[in-house]
CSV table of C-alpha atoms in Angstrom, one decimal:
chain,number,residue,atom,x,y,z
A,1,MET,CA,-11.8,4.3,-2.0
A,2,LYS,CA,-14.1,2.2,-4.2
A,3,LYS,CA,-16.8,1.0,-1.9
A,4,THR,CA,-20.0,-0.8,-2.1
A,5,GLN,CA,-22.7,1.8,-1.0
A,6,PHE,CA,-26.4,1.5,0.0
A,7,LEU,CA,-29.3,3.7,0.2
A,8,LEU,CA,-29.3,4.3,4.0
A,9,LEU,CA,-32.9,5.2,4.1
A,10,ALA,CA,-34.0,1.9,2.6
A,11,LEU,CA,-34.2,-0.3,5.7
A,12,ALA,CA,-30.6,-1.8,5.0
A,13,LEU,CA,-31.9,-3.6,2.0
A,14,GLY,CA,-31.4,-0.8,-0.5
A,15,PHE,CA,-29.9,-1.0,-3.9
A,16,VAL,CA,-26.2,-1.6,-4.2
A,17,PHE,CA,-24.2,1.0,-5.9
A,18,SER,CA,-20.4,1.1,-6.6
A,19,CYS,CA,-18.4,4.2,-6.8
A,20,ARG,CA,-14.8,5.5,-7.0
A,21,GLU,CA,-13.3,8.2,-5.1
A,22,ASN,CA,-12.5,10.8,-7.4
A,23,ASP,CA,-10.4,13.4,-5.4
A,24,GLY,CA,-8.7,15.1,-8.2
A,25,ILE,CA,-5.0,15.0,-9.0
A,26,ALA,CA,-3.2,17.9,-7.8
A,27,ASP,CA,-0.1,19.1,-9.6
A,28,ASP,CA,3.1,18.1,-8.0
A,29,THR,CA,5.8,20.5,-7.1
A,30,SER,CA,8.8,19.4,-8.9
A,31,VAL,CA,12.0,19.8,-7.2
A,32,GLN,CA,14.1,18.2,-9.8
A,33,LYS,CA,15.2,19.6,-13.2
A,34,GLU,CA,15.7,17.6,-16.3
A,35,VAL,CA,18.9,15.7,-16.2
A,36,HIS,CA,21.0,14.6,-19.2
A,37,ASN,CA,24.3,12.4,-18.8
A,38,LYS,CA,25.1,13.6,-15.4
A,39,THR,CA,24.5,12.1,-11.8
A,40,VAL,CA,21.9,13.7,-9.6
A,41,HIS,CA,21.5,12.6,-6.1
A,42,VAL,CA,17.8,12.6,-5.3
A,43,THR,CA,17.8,11.7,-1.5
A,44,HIS,CA,19.6,12.8,1.3
A,45,HIS,CA,19.2,10.4,4.3
A,46,ASP,CA,21.6,8.1,5.8
A,47,GLY,CA,21.3,5.4,3.3
A,48,ARG,CA,20.0,2.6,5.7
A,49,PRO,CA,18.1,0.0,3.7
A,50,PHE,CA,14.3,0.2,4.2
A,51,SER,CA,12.9,-2.5,6.6
A,52,THR,CA,9.4,-3.1,8.0
A,53,GLY,CA,11.0,-5.3,10.7
A,54,ASN,CA,10.7,-9.0,11.0
A,55,SER,CA,8.2,-10.8,13.5
A,56,PRO,CA,9.9,-13.4,15.6
A,57,TYR,CA,8.3,-16.4,14.0
A,58,ALA,CA,10.2,-18.7,11.7
A,59,LYS,CA,11.2,-18.8,8.1
A,60,PHE,CA,11.2,-15.6,6.1
A,61,VAL,CA,14.1,-13.1,6.7
A,62,ALA,CA,14.1,-9.8,4.8
A,63,GLY,CA,17.2,-9.3,2.8
A,64,PRO,CA,19.3,-6.0,3.2
A,65,GLY,CA,17.0,-4.3,0.8
A,66,GLY,CA,14.1,-4.8,3.1
A,67,SER,CA,10.7,-6.5,2.6
A,68,VAL,CA,7.8,-6.5,0.0
A,69,LEU,CA,4.1,-6.1,0.7
A,70,MET,CA,1.4,-8.1,-1.0
A,71,GLN,CA,-2.0,-6.6,-1.3
A,72,GLY,CA,-3.9,-9.8,-0.7
A,73,PHE,CA,-7.2,-9.1,-2.5
A,74,TYR,CA,-8.8,-7.1,-5.2
A,75,TRP,CA,-12.2,-5.5,-5.5
A,76,ASP,CA,-15.2,-7.9,-5.6
A,77,VAL,CA,-13.1,-11.1,-4.9
A,78,PRO,CA,-15.3,-14.2,-5.1
A,79,ASP,CA,-18.0,-14.3,-2.4
A,80,GLY,CA,-19.0,-17.4,-0.7
A,81,GLY,CA,-16.7,-17.2,2.3
A,82,ASN,CA,-13.5,-18.9,0.8
A,83,TRP,CA,-11.3,-15.9,0.3
A,84,TRP,CA,-9.3,-16.5,3.8
A,85,ASN,CA,-8.7,-19.9,2.8
A,86,THR,CA,-7.5,-18.9,-0.8
A,87,VAL,CA,-5.0,-16.4,0.8
A,88,LYS,CA,-3.9,-18.9,3.4
A,89,GLY,CA,-3.1,-21.5,0.6
A,90,LYS,CA,-0.8,-19.0,-1.1
A,91,LEU,CA,1.2,-17.8,1.9
A,92,THR,CA,4.0,-20.4,1.8
A,93,ASP,CA,4.7,-19.6,-2.0
A,94,TRP,CA,4.7,-15.8,-1.2
A,95,SER,CA,7.0,-16.2,1.6
A,96,ASN,CA,9.3,-18.4,-0.5
A,97,ALA,CA,9.3,-15.6,-3.1
A,98,GLY,CA,10.5,-13.1,-0.5
A,99,ILE,CA,7.2,-11.3,0.3
A,100,GLY,CA,7.3,-10.3,3.9
A,101,ALA,CA,3.7,-9.1,4.8
A,102,VAL,CA,0.1,-9.4,3.4
A,103,TRP,CA,-2.5,-6.6,3.5
A,104,LEU,CA,-6.0,-8.1,4.0
A,105,PRO,CA,-9.4,-6.4,3.2
A,106,PRO,CA,-11.4,-5.1,6.0
A,107,ALA,CA,-12.1,-8.1,8.2
A,108,SER,CA,-15.3,-7.4,10.2
A,109,LYS,CA,-18.9,-7.7,9.4
A,110,ALA,CA,-20.3,-4.8,7.2
A,111,GLN,CA,-23.9,-3.8,6.1
A,112,ASN,CA,-24.2,-6.1,3.1
A,113,GLY,CA,-23.0,-9.1,5.2
A,114,ALA,CA,-21.8,-12.0,3.2
A,115,TYR,CA,-21.6,-9.8,0.0
A,116,SER,CA,-19.6,-6.8,1.3
A,117,MET,CA,-16.1,-5.9,0.6
A,118,GLY,CA,-16.0,-4.7,4.1
A,119,TYR,CA,-15.8,-0.9,3.5
A,120,ASP,CA,-19.3,-0.3,5.1
A,121,PRO,CA,-18.5,-1.5,8.7
A,122,THR,CA,-21.3,-2.3,11.2
A,123,ASP,CA,-19.6,-4.3,14.0
A,124,TYR,CA,-15.9,-4.2,14.4
A,125,TYR,CA,-15.7,-7.2,16.6
A,126,ASP,CA,-17.7,-9.5,14.2
A,127,PHE,CA,-15.1,-11.4,12.1
A,128,GLY,CA,-17.6,-14.0,10.8
A,129,ASN,CA,-18.8,-15.3,14.0
A,130,TYR,CA,-22.2,-13.6,14.7
A,131,ASN,CA,-25.4,-14.0,12.8
A,132,GLN,CA,-26.1,-10.4,11.9
A,133,ASN,CA,-26.6,-8.4,8.6
A,134,GLY,CA,-28.0,-11.6,7.0
A,135,SER,CA,-25.1,-14.0,7.5
A,136,ILE,CA,-22.6,-15.4,9.9
A,137,GLU,CA,-19.6,-15.5,7.9
A,138,THR,CA,-18.1,-12.3,6.0
A,139,ARG,CA,-17.7,-12.4,2.3
A,140,PHE,CA,-14.1,-13.7,3.1
A,141,GLY,CA,-15.0,-16.5,5.5
A,142,SER,CA,-15.2,-17.3,9.2
A,143,ARG,CA,-13.3,-16.0,12.2
A,144,THR,CA,-11.8,-19.4,12.6
A,145,GLU,CA,-10.6,-19.2,9.0
A,146,LEU,CA,-9.2,-15.7,9.4
A,147,GLU,CA,-7.2,-16.7,12.6
A,148,ALA,CA,-5.7,-19.7,10.7
A,149,LEU,CA,-4.6,-17.3,8.0
A,150,ILE,CA,-2.8,-15.1,10.5
A,151,THR,CA,-1.3,-18.0,12.3
A,152,LYS,CA,-0.1,-19.4,9.0
A,153,ALA,CA,1.4,-16.1,8.0
A,154,HIS,CA,3.2,-15.8,11.2
A,155,ALA,CA,4.6,-19.3,10.7
A,156,GLU,CA,6.0,-18.1,7.5
A,157,ASN,CA,7.5,-15.1,9.3
A,158,MET,CA,5.1,-12.8,7.4
A,159,GLN,CA,3.3,-9.9,8.9
A,160,VAL,CA,-0.3,-9.2,8.5
A,161,TYR,CA,-1.9,-5.7,8.0
A,162,ALA,CA,-5.6,-5.1,8.7
A,163,ASP,CA,-7.6,-2.6,6.5
A,164,ILE,CA,-9.0,-0.2,9.2
A,165,VAL,CA,-12.1,1.7,8.1
A,166,ILE,CA,-12.9,4.4,10.9
A,167,ASN,CA,-14.1,7.3,9.0
A,168,HIS,CA,-17.7,6.1,8.6
A,169,ASN,CA,-20.1,3.2,9.6
A,170,SER,CA,-23.1,1.6,8.0
A,171,GLY,CA,-25.9,-0.7,8.9
A,172,GLY,CA,-27.2,1.0,12.0
A,173,GLN,CA,-31.0,1.3,12.9
A,174,SER,CA,-33.0,4.5,12.6
A,175,GLU,CA,-33.3,6.8,15.5
A,176,TYR,CA,-34.5,10.3,16.2
A,177,ASN,CA,-31.4,12.7,16.1
A,178,PRO,CA,-32.0,16.0,17.8
A,179,TYR,CA,-29.0,17.7,16.1
A,180,VAL,CA,-30.6,17.3,12.7
A,181,GLY,CA,-34.2,17.3,13.9
A,182,SER,CA,-35.0,14.0,12.1
A,183,ASN,CA,-34.2,10.3,12.2
A,184,THR,CA,-30.6,9.1,11.3
A,185,TRP,CA,-29.3,5.7,10.8
A,186,THR,CA,-26.9,5.9,13.7
A,187,ASN,CA,-28.2,3.4,16.2
A,188,PHE,CA,-25.6,0.9,16.5
A,189,SER,CA,-26.6,-0.2,20.1
A,190,GLY,CA,-27.6,-3.7,19.1
A,191,VAL,CA,-24.4,-4.8,17.4
A,192,ALA,CA,-24.1,-8.6,17.9
A,193,SER,CA,-20.7,-8.5,19.7
A,194,GLY,CA,-21.9,-6.1,22.3
A,195,LYS,CA,-18.8,-4.0,21.9
A,196,PHE,CA,-18.6,-0.4,20.7
A,197,PRO,CA,-22.3,0.3,20.8
A,198,ARG,CA,-22.9,3.8,19.2
A,199,SER,CA,-25.8,6.4,18.8
A,200,TYR,CA,-26.2,9.7,17.3
A,201,ASN,CA,-23.9,11.5,19.5
A,202,ASP,CA,-21.0,9.4,18.2
A,203,PHE,CA,-21.5,10.8,14.5
A,204,TYR,CA,-21.5,14.2,13.1
A,205,LYS,CA,-23.4,16.4,13.4
A,206,ASN,CA,-23.6,16.2,17.1
A,207,SER,CA,-22.6,18.0,20.4
A,208,TYR,CA,-19.0,18.2,19.2
A,209,GLY,CA,-19.7,20.0,16.0
A,210,ASN,CA,-21.1,19.8,12.6
A,211,ASN,CA,-18.3,18.0,10.7
A,212,ASP,CA,-14.8,17.0,10.6
A,213,GLU,CA,-12.5,16.9,7.6
A,214,GLY,CA,-14.7,14.8,5.4
A,215,ALA,CA,-17.7,12.4,5.1
A,216,PHE,CA,-17.9,9.6,2.5
A,217,GLY,CA,-20.8,8.6,0.3
A,218,GLY,CA,-23.7,9.6,2.7
A,219,PHE,CA,-22.5,7.1,5.6
A,220,PRO,CA,-22.7,8.2,9.1
A,221,ASP,CA,-19.5,10.1,9.9
A,222,LEU,CA,-17.8,8.8,12.9
A,223,CYS,CA,-16.9,11.5,15.4
A,224,HIS,CA,-13.3,11.1,16.5
A,225,ALA,CA,-13.6,14.2,18.8
A,226,ASN,CA,-15.8,12.3,21.0
A,227,PRO,CA,-13.9,10.7,24.0
A,228,TYR,CA,-16.2,7.7,23.9
A,229,VAL,CA,-15.3,7.0,20.3
A,230,GLN,CA,-11.6,7.4,21.0
A,231,ASP,CA,-11.8,5.0,24.0
A,232,TRP,CA,-13.3,2.4,21.9
A,233,LEU,CA,-11.0,2.8,19.0
A,234,TRP,CA,-7.8,2.8,20.7
A,235,GLY,CA,-8.0,3.6,24.4
A,236,ARG,CA,-9.4,0.7,26.4
A,237,ASP,CA,-7.9,-2.7,26.6
A,238,ASP,CA,-10.5,-4.2,24.4
A,239,SER,CA,-10.5,-1.4,21.9
A,240,VAL,CA,-10.7,-2.1,18.4
A,241,GLY,CA,-6.9,-1.4,17.8
A,242,LYS,CA,-5.9,-3.4,20.9
A,243,TYR,CA,-8.3,-6.2,20.2
A,244,TYR,CA,-7.1,-6.6,16.6
A,245,LYS,CA,-3.4,-6.4,17.7
A,246,ASN,CA,-3.4,-8.5,20.9
A,247,ILE,CA,-6.3,-10.9,20.2
A,248,MET,CA,-6.5,-11.2,16.5
A,249,LYS,CA,-2.8,-10.8,16.1
A,250,PHE,CA,-2.6,-8.4,13.3
A,251,ASP,CA,0.8,-6.7,13.0
A,252,GLY,CA,-0.1,-3.4,11.3
A,253,TRP,CA,-2.8,-1.1,9.8
A,254,ARG,CA,-3.8,0.3,6.3
A,255,PHE,CA,-6.0,3.2,7.2
A,256,ASP,CA,-8.9,3.8,4.7
A,257,TYR,CA,-9.9,7.3,3.4
A,258,VAL,CA,-7.7,9.2,5.7
A,259,LYS,CA,-8.9,12.4,4.0
A,260,GLY,CA,-12.0,12.1,6.1
A,261,PHE,CA,-10.3,12.8,9.6
A,262,GLY,CA,-7.2,14.6,10.8
A,263,PRO,CA,-3.9,12.9,10.9
A,264,TRP,CA,-3.9,13.1,14.8
A,265,VAL,CA,-6.3,10.1,14.7
A,266,VAL,CA,-3.8,7.9,13.1
A,267,ASN,CA,-0.9,9.3,15.2
A,268,THR,CA,-3.0,8.7,18.4
A,269,TRP,CA,-3.8,5.1,17.3
A,270,ASN,CA,-0.2,4.4,16.6
A,271,SER,CA,0.8,5.8,19.9
A,272,ASN,CA,-1.6,3.7,21.8
A,273,VAL,CA,-1.7,0.6,19.8
A,274,GLY,CA,1.6,0.2,17.9
A,275,GLY,CA,2.3,-1.7,14.6
A,276,PHE,CA,3.2,-0.7,11.1
A,277,SER,CA,0.9,1.9,9.7
A,278,VAL,CA,0.2,3.2,6.2
A,279,GLY,CA,-2.5,5.8,5.1
A,280,GLU,CA,-4.6,5.9,1.9
A,281,LEU,CA,-4.3,9.7,1.2
A,282,TRP,CA,-5.4,9.9,-2.3
A,283,ASP,CA,-3.5,13.0,-3.5
A,284,SER,CA,-0.7,13.2,-5.9
A,285,ASN,CA,0.9,16.4,-4.2
A,286,VAL,CA,4.0,15.2,-2.5
A,287,ASN,CA,3.9,18.2,-0.1
A,288,THR,CA,0.3,16.9,1.0
A,289,LEU,CA,1.6,13.4,1.4
A,290,GLU,CA,4.6,14.5,3.4
A,291,TRP,CA,2.5,16.8,5.6
A,292,TRP,CA,0.2,13.8,6.4
A,293,ALA,CA,2.9,11.3,7.1
A,294,ASN,CA,4.8,13.5,9.4
A,295,ASN,CA,1.6,14.5,11.5
A,296,ALA,CA,0.1,11.0,11.4
A,297,ASN,CA,3.5,9.5,12.4
A,298,SER,CA,2.7,7.0,9.6
A,299,SER,CA,3.7,5.8,6.2
A,300,VAL,CA,1.6,6.7,3.3
A,301,PHE,CA,0.9,5.4,-0.1
A,302,ASP,CA,3.0,7.3,-2.8
A,303,PHE,CA,0.3,8.5,-5.0
A,304,ALA,CA,2.9,11.2,-6.5
A,305,ALA,CA,5.1,8.3,-7.7
A,306,TYR,CA,2.0,6.4,-9.0
A,307,TYR,CA,0.8,9.1,-11.2
A,308,LYS,CA,4.5,9.9,-12.4
A,309,MET,CA,5.0,6.3,-13.3
A,310,ASP,CA,1.8,6.3,-15.5
A,311,ASP,CA,3.2,9.4,-17.2
A,312,ALA,CA,6.5,7.9,-17.7
A,313,PHE,CA,5.8,4.3,-18.9
A,314,ASP,CA,2.5,4.9,-20.7
A,315,ASN,CA,3.0,8.3,-22.2
A,316,GLY,CA,6.7,8.0,-23.2
A,317,ASN,CA,8.0,10.6,-20.8
A,318,LEU,CA,10.6,9.1,-18.6
A,319,ASN,CA,12.1,12.6,-17.9
A,320,VAL,CA,9.2,12.9,-15.2
A,321,LEU,CA,11.0,10.3,-13.1
A,322,ASN,CA,13.2,13.2,-12.1
A,323,ASP,CA,10.3,15.0,-10.4
A,324,ASP,CA,9.6,14.8,-6.7
A,325,MET,CA,7.9,11.9,-5.1
A,326,MET,CA,7.2,10.8,-1.5
A,327,TRP,CA,9.9,8.1,-1.6
A,328,LYS,CA,12.5,10.9,-2.4
A,329,ARG,CA,11.3,13.0,0.6
A,330,ASN,CA,11.3,10.2,3.1
A,331,PRO,CA,11.7,6.6,1.9
A,332,PHE,CA,10.9,5.2,5.4
A,333,LYS,CA,7.4,6.6,5.2
A,334,ALA,CA,6.6,5.9,1.4
A,335,VAL,CA,4.6,2.8,0.4
A,336,THR,CA,5.0,2.6,-3.4
A,337,PHE,CA,2.6,0.7,-5.5
A,338,VAL,CA,1.7,0.0,-9.3
A,339,ALA,CA,-2.0,-0.9,-8.9
A,340,ASN,CA,-4.6,-1.5,-6.1
A,341,HIS,CA,-8.2,-2.5,-5.8
A,342,ASP,CA,-9.3,1.1,-6.3
A,343,THR,CA,-7.1,2.3,-9.3
A,344,ASP,CA,-5.4,0.5,-12.1
A,345,ILE,CA,-4.2,2.9,-14.8
A,346,ILE,CA,-0.7,2.0,-15.5
A,347,TYR,CA,-0.4,-0.2,-18.6
A,348,ASN,CA,3.3,-1.0,-18.8
A,349,LYS,CA,3.2,-2.5,-15.4
A,350,MET,CA,6.4,-4.7,-15.6
A,351,LEU,CA,8.4,-1.4,-16.2
A,352,ALA,CA,6.7,0.2,-13.2
A,353,TYR,CA,7.4,-2.8,-11.0
A,354,ALA,CA,11.1,-2.8,-12.2
A,355,TYR,CA,11.0,0.8,-10.9
A,356,ILE,CA,9.5,0.4,-7.4
A,357,LEU,CA,11.3,-2.9,-6.7
A,358,THR,CA,14.8,-1.3,-7.4
A,359,HIS,CA,14.1,2.0,-5.7
A,360,GLU,CA,13.6,3.2,-2.1
A,361,GLY,CA,10.4,2.9,-0.2
A,362,TYR,CA,8.2,0.0,0.6
A,363,PRO,CA,6.9,-1.7,-2.5
A,364,THR,CA,3.5,-3.3,-2.8
A,365,ILE,CA,2.5,-6.0,-5.3
A,366,PHE,CA,-1.1,-6.2,-6.4
A,367,TYR,CA,-2.7,-9.6,-6.0
A,368,ARG,CA,-4.1,-9.7,-9.5
A,369,ASP,CA,-0.8,-8.7,-11.1
A,370,TYR,CA,1.0,-11.4,-9.3
A,371,GLU,CA,-1.4,-14.3,-9.4
A,372,GLU,CA,-3.3,-13.6,-12.7
A,373,TRP,CA,-2.2,-11.0,-15.1
A,374,LEU,CA,1.8,-10.6,-15.3
A,375,ASN,CA,4.7,-13.0,-15.5
A,376,LYS,CA,5.1,-14.4,-11.9
A,377,GLU,CA,8.7,-15.6,-12.7
A,378,ARG,CA,9.8,-12.0,-13.7
A,379,LEU,CA,8.0,-10.5,-10.6
A,380,ASN,CA,9.8,-13.1,-8.4
A,381,ASN,CA,13.1,-12.1,-9.9
A,382,LEU,CA,12.4,-8.4,-9.2
A,383,ILE,CA,11.5,-9.4,-5.7
A,384,TRP,CA,14.7,-11.3,-5.1
A,385,ILE,CA,16.7,-8.2,-6.5
A,386,HIS,CA,14.8,-5.9,-4.3
A,387,ASN,CA,15.6,-7.9,-1.1
A,388,ASN,CA,19.1,-8.7,-2.1
A,389,LYS,CA,20.5,-5.8,-4.0
A,390,ALA,CA,18.4,-2.7,-3.6
A,391,THR,CA,20.2,-0.9,-0.9
A,392,GLY,CA,21.7,2.6,-0.1
A,393,THR,CA,20.6,5.9,-1.5
A,394,THR,CA,19.6,6.6,-5.2
A,395,SER,CA,21.4,8.5,-7.9
A,396,ILE,CA,19.8,9.3,-11.2
A,397,LEU,CA,22.4,8.6,-13.9
A,398,TYR,CA,20.6,9.3,-17.1
A,399,THR,CA,17.1,10.2,-18.4
A,400,ASP,CA,15.4,11.1,-21.6
A,401,ASN,CA,11.9,10.3,-23.0
A,402,ASP,CA,12.6,6.8,-23.5
A,403,GLU,CA,15.4,5.7,-21.2
A,404,TYR,CA,16.1,6.0,-17.4
A,405,ILE,CA,19.1,4.7,-15.5
A,406,ALA,CA,19.5,5.0,-11.7
A,407,ARG,CA,21.9,3.7,-9.2
A,408,ARG,CA,21.5,2.4,-5.7
A,409,ASN,CA,24.7,3.3,-4.0
A,410,GLY,CA,24.8,0.2,-1.6
A,411,TYR,CA,24.9,0.0,2.1
A,412,ASN,CA,26.9,-1.7,4.9
A,413,GLY,CA,28.9,-3.9,2.5
A,414,ASN,CA,26.0,-4.5,0.1
A,415,PRO,CA,27.2,-3.4,-3.4
A,416,GLY,CA,23.8,-1.9,-4.6
A,417,LEU,CA,22.7,-2.0,-8.2
A,418,VAL,CA,22.1,-0.1,-11.4
A,419,VAL,CA,18.7,-0.3,-13.1
A,420,TYR,CA,18.3,0.4,-16.7
A,421,ILE,CA,14.6,1.0,-18.0
A,422,ASN,CA,14.2,1.3,-21.8
A,423,ASN,CA,10.8,2.1,-23.1
A,424,SER,CA,11.9,2.5,-26.8
A,425,SER,CA,11.3,-0.1,-29.4
A,426,SER,CA,15.0,-1.0,-29.8
A,427,TRP,CA,18.0,-2.2,-27.7
A,428,GLN,CA,19.9,0.7,-26.2
A,429,GLU,CA,23.3,1.0,-24.7
A,430,ARG,CA,24.8,3.6,-22.3
A,431,TRP,CA,28.1,4.4,-20.6
A,432,ILE,CA,27.4,4.9,-17.0
A,433,GLN,CA,29.5,5.3,-13.7
A,434,THR,CA,29.1,2.6,-11.1
A,435,ASN,CA,30.3,2.2,-7.6
A,436,TRP,CA,32.6,-0.4,-8.7
A,437,ALA,CA,36.2,-0.2,-9.9
A,438,SER,CA,37.6,-3.0,-12.1
A,439,GLN,CA,35.0,-5.6,-11.5
A,440,GLN,CA,32.8,-7.8,-13.4
A,441,ILE,CA,29.2,-7.1,-13.4
A,442,LYS,CA,26.0,-8.8,-14.8
A,443,ASP,CA,22.5,-8.3,-15.6
A,444,PHE,CA,20.5,-10.1,-12.7
A,445,THR,CA,17.3,-10.2,-14.9
A,446,GLY,CA,19.2,-12.5,-17.3
A,447,SER,CA,17.9,-10.2,-20.2
A,448,SER,CA,21.4,-9.3,-21.3
A,449,SER,CA,24.1,-11.9,-21.8
A,450,TRP,CA,26.9,-9.3,-21.2
A,451,TYR,CA,29.4,-9.6,-18.4
A,452,PRO,CA,31.3,-6.3,-18.7
A,453,THR,CA,34.1,-5.4,-16.4
A,454,THR,CA,34.0,-1.9,-15.0
A,455,GLN,CA,37.0,0.5,-15.7
A,456,SER,CA,39.4,1.7,-13.1
A,457,ASP,CA,37.4,4.9,-13.0
A,458,LYS,CA,34.2,2.9,-12.4
A,459,TRP,CA,32.7,3.5,-16.0
A,460,VAL,CA,31.1,0.7,-17.9
A,461,LYS,CA,28.8,0.2,-20.8
A,462,ILE,CA,25.5,-1.5,-20.1
A,463,GLN,CA,22.6,-2.4,-22.4
A,464,CYS,CA,18.8,-2.9,-22.2
A,465,ALA,CA,16.3,-4.6,-24.3
A,466,PRO,CA,13.3,-2.7,-25.9
A,467,LYS,CA,10.3,-2.2,-23.7
A,468,SER,CA,12.1,-3.8,-20.9
A,469,TYR,CA,14.7,-3.4,-18.0
A,470,SER,CA,18.1,-4.7,-16.9
A,471,VAL,CA,19.5,-4.7,-13.4
A,472,TRP,CA,23.2,-4.6,-13.1
A,473,SER,CA,25.3,-5.5,-10.0
A,474,LEU,CA,28.6,-7.4,-9.0
A,475,ASN,CA,28.9,-10.8,-10.4
A,476,GLN,CA,28.8,-12.5,-7.0
């Protein structure tokens, strides 16, 4: 997690630093062998389409392929308190495009007040309505503006996910800490909301031990073993989780830096609070991702797929897409992505978006890719394909260094699709086996003008433009 940090020993004025989490990239365990000219089934679940569920509001209805998540911010969005209004103004267009949920940055007041991206939380109940840490509003705006954004999203039948930072806190006052024998910045008894006051015994080290799974950046490390902390995070009726869900009307959670505490924390939050849940476990080892998701009872960002896509599309090695990824282990707990506010290493992004928006898992679109950097029309086309055609289990039909072809096998009357990704510098053609006998198909991206008819044995020749992708399904 890239976060604005402060020298905690400098009276909360400190110098501002910026850092990136660098957890290392573990080697994935590959369970797939290189495949040439034959079909390999890579998932073994019941083929239900992925869906996050729809809130009972108004307009947007996810197609049979499920929904798409928008990360509604990037690192260092403009300060000045207008970001909630900016996002609110885009919700109708996002809903019309087929986006079913938006993930917002941490919404509560943090140590750097109007300049903080929110990852150094001070008062979980100050959404820009208390004068503390040098401002009333947060970087993103006022509580009233945030509530208007959430109301507007629900009117568009979109869900809203809160970024939850519960590994560490910042902005407390100095107090003597008998467990370290000196002063620590752990006195949060004076938070303006009056809710969840904290002291040194709510942070490690304390009477519950010296540490948990991990601290971050020198910030006071919140002690989830303390029943008082548990009660304020998810237990009591006005706990952080229940307040966000029942009062602020958030529909789900993106848990920040879950390496810093045990998966039982997210599991217990989910059991007590409910809502959609995804954890930021920055690790490319699919075994670690699956272990965490199962123990947390939560979805997890598919970092295994992220690094494989970088290798495939940027390094000319599409064969690595045969390797194991979280979406292949459990697509219902895999949130796939091409870039986010912390990491943006994939260069051939449209090929990567073609991959995640035609494959299983819950695909995420990064704000800057959609609004600033890539072709919005092409992304909207892929979103439509995802929502309307991307159903059923996945079969890889062909791979080599430059080409990748996979089939979604369809579900409950939906025909599925075939996606062809071509990273070479020339047009390519392949004979592949579909699920459709003696039926006309077409490329739903519009790249190819072919309208071939499948043979009685379901085989057909398809094509793909250089450095591009095509997506084939029944012409209906």
